[in-house]
Amino acid sequence: MTVEQVAEVEQVEQVRRFNRTVAERVGVLHDRYLGGSRPYGQARLLWEIGDAETHDIRSVRDRLGLDSGYVSRLLRALERDGLVAVETHPRDRRVRTVRLTEAGREERVLLDDRSDALAASLLDPLDARQRDRLTSAMAEVERLLTASVVSLEVLDPDHPDAVDCLRSYAAELHELFDGGFDPANSRLPDPGELRAPRGLFLVARLHGEPVGCA
């Protein structure tokens, strides 16, 4: 093998060792995650649904990167236990939504408390310098893994996601500049220049949600 191939093999093995260590330390190998009554998949979905009044199930699925069949099985299990309510969207019967019940909110609080305790147990054996090294390394890993799942999509500049990105960009500039920012006074290109063959409008997505544009 070439030097590059040897390096790639070593990198793959390092990633696998890291994955095994993390899986063991955070307890995802157990049927009852964090000492609760359900496996990790159900607990993670319960946490992702969160405190919002309702969620589009498709958006939850996209954020977690799970297929529809698996998410449906997880939701059925949570629904049987009275932790979530799955409903049809009142304005679009093709869309299903999910929300936490009162029992679901209580279990989510319990999950948060136990997750905090688990995180503390990982830090407790370390001194202050080691904690800083570990949390800094975790932050770097999180940034790199997040960057690896960002995708780019060509959209028409009039697409709702494109318009939303431009509005967010203008709002950010308004906050940054002492005198504010008025898009009407800017030299932004005409939308026609952002369509093929003259140009392209790119939207970056993270877990299906637009997070930037160019």
PDB file of C-alpha atoms in Angstrom, residues 10 24 29 78 88 101 124 130 148 155 159:
ATOM      1  CA  GLU A  10      -5.116   4.151  10.281  1.00  0.00           C
ATOM      2  CA  GLU A  24     -19.709   2.378  25.572  1.00  0.00           C
ATOM      3  CA  LEU A  29     -25.386  -0.347  24.154  1.00  0.00           C
ATOM      4  CA  LEU A  78     -43.768   6.390  22.528  1.00  0.00           C
ATOM      5  CA  THR A  88     -52.747  15.213  11.215  1.00  0.00           C
ATOM      6  CA  THR A 101     -47.911  14.972  26.187  1.00  0.00           C
ATOM      7  CA  ASP A 124     -15.430  14.066  37.400  1.00  0.00           C
ATOM      8  CA  GLN A 130      -7.905  17.506  31.326  1.00  0.00           C
ATOM      9  CA  SER A 148     -19.480  16.999   6.995  1.00  0.00           C
ATOM     10  CA  LEU A 155     -32.491  26.989  -5.869  1.00  0.00           C
ATOM     11  CA  HIS A 159     -37.779  29.943  -3.599  1.00  0.00           C
TER      12      HIS A 159
END
